[in-house]
C-alpha cells in the first residue's frame, strides 16, 4: 500500500559561509548536499520537504545565499520555519519569493491549506534567545488557523521541542509554555503530528493526543547524555532525516533514515529459500 502523501523532514543544517566549519568541526554544507542528494534519490519522491529550523548558523545574508544555492538542487517542493540560529529579517529577505511565506506577517508562520493534509508552520522563536515560546498573538493565530480546516489531518511544525528530552542542556532551551500549546492542540483534534527540530536527535512522544517527532540533524547530533550535569556536547553519529507517510483514513507512519546509507542492498532469500544456516 502506497502512502497518499509523503513528507520528508530535514532539520538543523547550520549552514555557514566561506567554507567555515560549524563549531570548528562540522562540514555542514557538504552534509546538506549529501542530504539533498539522498532526498532526490528517494522513490517514491516525497510530496513535500519540510525544514524545521536552524537553516543557517548565524542568520547572515551570506549564509542564506549559500543555503539557497544548495536547496535549488532539490527536485521537490519545500517549506521552512526559522530556528533560534536563524534571523527573522534575513530569513524573510532570503525567502521573500516563496509562495508559502506571507509577505507582511509579523511572525514567520504560515499554513498550506490546498494539500490533502493541512500543514501549519509555526514560528516559535524568541529574538536572541535559544529557547522558544508561542506568545499570545501566535497562539491566537494557531487557534484560528487550525479552526479553518477542522476535517483534515493536520501537521504542525515548530522549531523548539515541546517536551522534556532528558538531555539537560537542551531542556533548558525547549519550548516554554507547553501547557498553552497543549490546550490548543487538544481543542483541534485533527492535529495528528507535531514536528520539531532543535534537539538534533530523533525523539518521539505525545502531546494532547498528537504524535510529536523531533528530527535528527543533517550534520551533527546532540550527544545522548542523560546525566544531570551532562555537558553541552555534540557528536558525529550518522546524520538523518524523517519520512512521514500519510495514509488516508489511517494516519501517519514515521520512518527514520540515515543520510547517505541507501546504497547496496542484500537479499534475504536465494533460489533455495531464506538465507539462514
Ligand atoms: Fe540546531
Coordinates of C-alpha atoms and ligand atoms in Angstrom, one line a residue:
X1 CA 0.0 0.0 0.0
X2 CA 1.5 3.3 -1.1
X3 CA 1.1 6.3 1.1
X4 CA -1.2 9.1 -0.1
X5 CA 1.2 11.8 0.9
X6 CA 4.9 11.8 2.0
X7 CA 6.5 14.5 4.0
X8 CA 10.3 14.4 4.3
X9 CA 11.5 16.3 7.3
X10 CA 15.1 17.7 7.5
X11 CA 16.4 20.0 10.1
X12 CA 19.2 22.0 11.7
X13 CA 21.6 22.4 8.8
X14 CA 23.6 25.2 10.5
X15 CA 24.9 26.4 7.1
X16 CA 27.9 28.7 7.3
X17 CA 29.5 30.8 4.6
X18 CA 33.1 30.9 3.2
X19 CA 33.7 27.3 3.8
X20 CA 33.7 27.6 7.6
X21 CA 33.0 24.6 9.8
X22 CA 30.3 24.7 12.4
X23 CA 31.7 24.6 15.9
X24 CA 35.1 24.4 14.1
X25 CA 34.4 20.8 13.4
X26 CA 31.4 20.1 11.3
X27 CA 31.2 20.5 7.5
X28 CA 27.5 21.4 7.5
X29 CA 27.5 22.4 3.8
X30 CA 28.7 19.1 2.5
X31 CA 26.3 17.3 4.9
X32 CA 23.4 19.2 3.5
X33 CA 24.5 18.5 -0.1
X34 CA 24.5 14.7 0.8
X35 CA 21.1 15.1 2.4
X36 CA 19.7 16.8 -0.8
X37 CA 21.2 14.0 -2.9
X38 CA 19.6 11.4 -0.7
X39 CA 16.2 13.1 -1.0
X40 CA 16.5 13.3 -4.7
X41 CA 17.1 9.6 -4.9
X42 CA 14.1 8.5 -2.9
X43 CA 11.3 6.5 -4.6
X44 CA 8.5 7.4 -4.5
X45 CA 9.6 11.0 -4.3
X46 CA 8.3 12.8 -1.2
X47 CA 5.5 15.2 -2.0
X48 CA 6.9 17.9 0.2
X49 CA 10.1 18.6 2.2
X50 CA 9.7 20.4 5.5
X51 CA 12.7 22.1 7.1
X52 CA 12.3 22.6 10.8
X53 CA 14.7 25.5 11.6
X54 CA 18.3 26.4 12.2
X55 CA 18.8 26.5 8.5
X56 CA 21.9 28.7 9.0
X57 CA 24.3 29.1 11.8
X58 CA 24.2 32.9 12.3
X59 CA 21.4 34.0 10.0
X60 CA 23.6 36.2 7.8
X61 CA 22.6 37.1 4.2
X62 CA 25.7 35.3 3.0
X63 CA 24.8 32.1 4.8
X64 CA 21.2 32.2 3.3
X65 CA 22.8 32.7 -0.2
X66 CA 24.9 29.5 0.3
X67 CA 21.8 27.7 1.6
X68 CA 19.6 28.7 -1.3
X69 CA 22.2 27.5 -3.7
X70 CA 22.1 24.0 -2.2
X71 CA 18.3 24.0 -1.9
X72 CA 17.9 24.9 -5.5
X73 CA 19.2 21.3 -6.3
X74 CA 16.2 19.8 -4.6
X75 CA 13.7 18.1 -7.0
X76 CA 10.6 18.7 -4.9
X77 CA 8.6 21.4 -3.2
X78 CA 9.8 22.6 0.2
X79 CA 8.8 24.9 3.0
X80 CA 10.7 26.1 6.1
X81 CA 10.3 27.6 9.5
X82 CA 13.0 29.5 11.4
X83 CA 15.0 28.2 14.4
X84 CA 16.9 30.1 17.1
X85 CA 20.1 30.3 14.9
X86 CA 18.1 32.0 12.1
X87 CA 17.4 35.7 11.8
X88 CA 13.9 36.7 11.1
X89 CA 14.8 39.6 8.8
X90 CA 17.4 37.8 6.7
X91 CA 15.2 34.7 6.6
X92 CA 12.3 36.8 5.3
X93 CA 14.5 38.5 2.8
X94 CA 16.0 35.2 1.6
X95 CA 12.7 33.5 1.0
X96 CA 10.6 36.5 0.0
X97 CA 9.9 34.9 -3.4
X98 CA 8.5 31.7 -1.8
X99 CA 4.7 31.5 -2.0
X100 CA 4.3 29.9 1.4
X101 CA 5.8 32.9 3.2
X102 CA 3.2 35.7 3.8
X103 CA 4.9 39.0 2.8
X104 CA 3.8 41.2 5.7
X105 CA 3.1 39.0 8.6
X106 CA 4.5 39.9 12.0
X107 CA 5.9 36.3 12.5
X108 CA 7.3 33.7 10.1
X109 CA 4.3 31.5 10.5
X110 CA 2.2 30.2 7.5
X111 CA -0.2 27.5 6.5
X112 CA -0.7 25.3 3.4
X113 CA -4.4 24.6 3.1
X114 CA -4.6 23.3 -0.5
X115 CA -3.0 19.9 0.1
X116 CA -4.8 16.7 1.2
X117 CA -3.4 17.3 4.6
X118 CA -3.2 20.7 6.4
X119 CA 0.4 21.8 7.1
X120 CA 1.0 24.7 9.6
X121 CA 4.4 26.3 10.1
X122 CA 4.6 28.0 13.5
X123 CA 7.3 30.4 14.3
X124 CA 8.4 29.5 17.9
X125 CA 11.5 31.7 18.0
X126 CA 12.2 34.4 20.6
X127 CA 14.6 37.1 19.3
X128 CA 18.2 36.5 20.5
X129 CA 17.2 33.6 22.9
X130 CA 17.9 29.9 22.4
X131 CA 14.6 28.8 23.9
X132 CA 11.2 29.1 22.2
X133 CA 7.8 30.4 23.1
X134 CA 4.5 30.8 21.4
X135 CA 3.3 34.3 22.5
X136 CA -0.5 35.0 22.9
X137 CA -0.7 36.5 19.4
X138 CA 0.8 33.4 17.8
X139 CA -1.4 31.2 20.0
X140 CA -4.4 33.1 18.7
X141 CA -3.2 32.7 15.1
X142 CA -2.7 29.0 15.6
X143 CA -6.1 28.5 17.1
X144 CA -7.7 30.4 14.2
X145 CA -5.7 28.7 11.6
X146 CA -6.5 25.2 12.9
X147 CA -10.2 26.1 13.2
X148 CA -10.2 26.8 9.4
X149 CA -9.6 23.1 8.4
X150 CA -11.3 21.0 11.1
X151 CA -11.7 17.9 8.9
X152 CA -8.2 17.5 7.5
X153 CA -5.4 15.6 9.2
X154 CA -3.1 18.3 10.3
X155 CA 0.7 18.6 10.8
X156 CA 2.1 21.5 12.9
X157 CA 5.8 22.4 12.5
X158 CA 7.8 24.3 15.1
X159 CA 11.5 24.5 15.8
X160 CA 11.7 24.1 19.6
X161 CA 10.8 20.7 21.2
X162 CA 7.6 20.9 23.2
X163 CA 8.6 18.2 25.6
X164 CA 11.3 17.1 28.0
X165 CA 14.0 15.1 26.2
X166 CA 16.1 14.2 29.3
X167 CA 19.1 16.0 27.9
X168 CA 19.5 18.7 30.5
X169 CA 21.2 21.5 28.5
X170 CA 18.6 21.1 25.7
X171 CA 15.7 21.1 28.1
X172 CA 16.8 24.5 29.4
X173 CA 16.0 25.8 25.9
X174 CA 13.0 23.8 24.8
X175 CA 9.6 25.4 24.1
X176 CA 8.3 27.4 27.1
X177 CA 4.5 27.3 27.8
X178 CA 4.0 23.8 26.6
X179 CA 0.6 23.6 28.5
X180 CA -0.7 26.5 26.5
X181 CA 0.2 24.8 23.2
X182 CA -1.3 21.6 24.6
X183 CA -4.6 23.2 25.2
X184 CA -4.8 24.4 21.6
X185 CA -3.8 21.0 20.1
X186 CA -6.4 19.3 22.4
X187 CA -9.1 21.6 21.1
X188 CA -8.2 20.8 17.4
X189 CA -8.2 17.0 17.4
X190 CA -7.4 16.8 13.7
X191 CA -3.8 17.7 14.7
X192 CA -2.1 14.3 14.3
X193 CA 1.5 15.2 14.1
X194 CA 3.8 17.9 15.6
X195 CA 7.2 18.1 14.0
X196 CA 10.2 20.0 15.5
X197 CA 13.9 20.3 15.2
X198 CA 16.4 21.9 17.7
X199 CA 17.2 18.6 19.5
X200 CA 19.4 17.2 16.7
X201 CA 18.0 13.8 17.6
X202 CA 15.1 11.6 16.6
X203 CA 12.8 11.5 19.7
X204 CA 9.1 10.8 19.6
X205 CA 6.4 11.4 22.3
X206 CA 2.8 12.6 22.5
X207 CA 1.2 15.9 23.2
X208 CA -2.5 16.2 23.7
X209 CA -3.2 13.2 21.6
X210 CA -0.8 14.2 18.7
X211 CA 2.4 12.4 17.9
X212 CA 5.5 14.6 18.3
X213 CA 8.7 13.9 16.4
X214 CA 12.0 15.8 16.6
X215 CA 14.2 15.3 13.6
X216 CA 17.9 14.3 13.7
X217 CA 20.3 16.9 12.4
X218 CA 21.5 16.7 8.8
X219 CA 25.1 17.0 10.1
X220 CA 25.9 16.9 13.8
X221 CA 23.8 15.3 16.6
X222 CA 23.3 16.3 20.3
X223 CA 25.1 13.7 22.4
X224 CA 22.6 11.4 24.1
X225 CA 23.9 12.1 27.6
X226 CA 21.1 11.8 30.2
X227 CA 23.2 12.6 33.3
X228 CA 22.0 15.5 35.4
X229 CA 25.0 17.7 34.7
X230 CA 25.7 16.5 31.2
X231 CA 27.9 18.9 29.2
X232 CA 26.6 20.5 26.1
X233 CA 28.3 18.2 23.6
X234 CA 27.5 17.1 20.1
X235 CA 28.7 14.0 18.2
X236 CA 29.0 12.8 14.7
X237 CA 26.6 9.9 14.7
X238 CA 25.2 9.3 11.2
X239 CA 23.1 12.2 10.0
X240 CA 19.4 11.5 9.4
X241 CA 16.0 12.6 8.2
X242 CA 12.4 11.6 8.8
X243 CA 9.9 10.4 6.4
X244 CA 6.3 10.8 7.5
X245 CA 3.9 8.7 5.4
X246 CA 0.3 9.6 5.4
X247 CA -2.4 7.1 4.5
X248 CA -5.9 8.5 4.0
X249 CA -8.3 7.1 6.6
X250 CA -5.4 5.6 8.6
X251 CA -3.0 8.3 9.5
X252 CA 0.8 8.8 9.8
X253 CA 3.7 6.4 10.0
X254 CA 7.2 7.8 10.6
X255 CA 10.4 6.3 9.3
X256 CA 14.0 7.3 10.3
X257 CA 16.5 7.3 7.5
X258 CA 20.3 7.6 7.8
X259 CA 21.6 10.0 5.1
X260 CA 23.8 8.5 2.5
X261 CA 23.3 4.9 3.6
X262 CA 20.8 4.0 0.9
X263 CA 23.3 2.2 -1.3
X264 CA 23.8 -1.6 -1.8
X265 CA 21.1 -3.9 -0.5
X266 CA 21.4 -7.7 0.1
X267 CA 18.8 -10.4 -0.4
X268 CA 17.1 -12.3 2.4
X269 CA 16.3 -15.2 0.0
X270 CA 18.1 -17.1 -2.8
X271 CA 16.8 -19.9 -5.0
X272 CA 16.9 -22.3 -2.0
X273 CA 14.8 -20.1 0.2
X274 CA 15.7 -18.0 3.3
X275 CA 19.4 -17.4 3.6
X276 CA 19.8 -18.8 7.0
X277 CA 22.0 -21.6 8.4
Ligands
LIG1 FE1 20.2 23.4 15.7

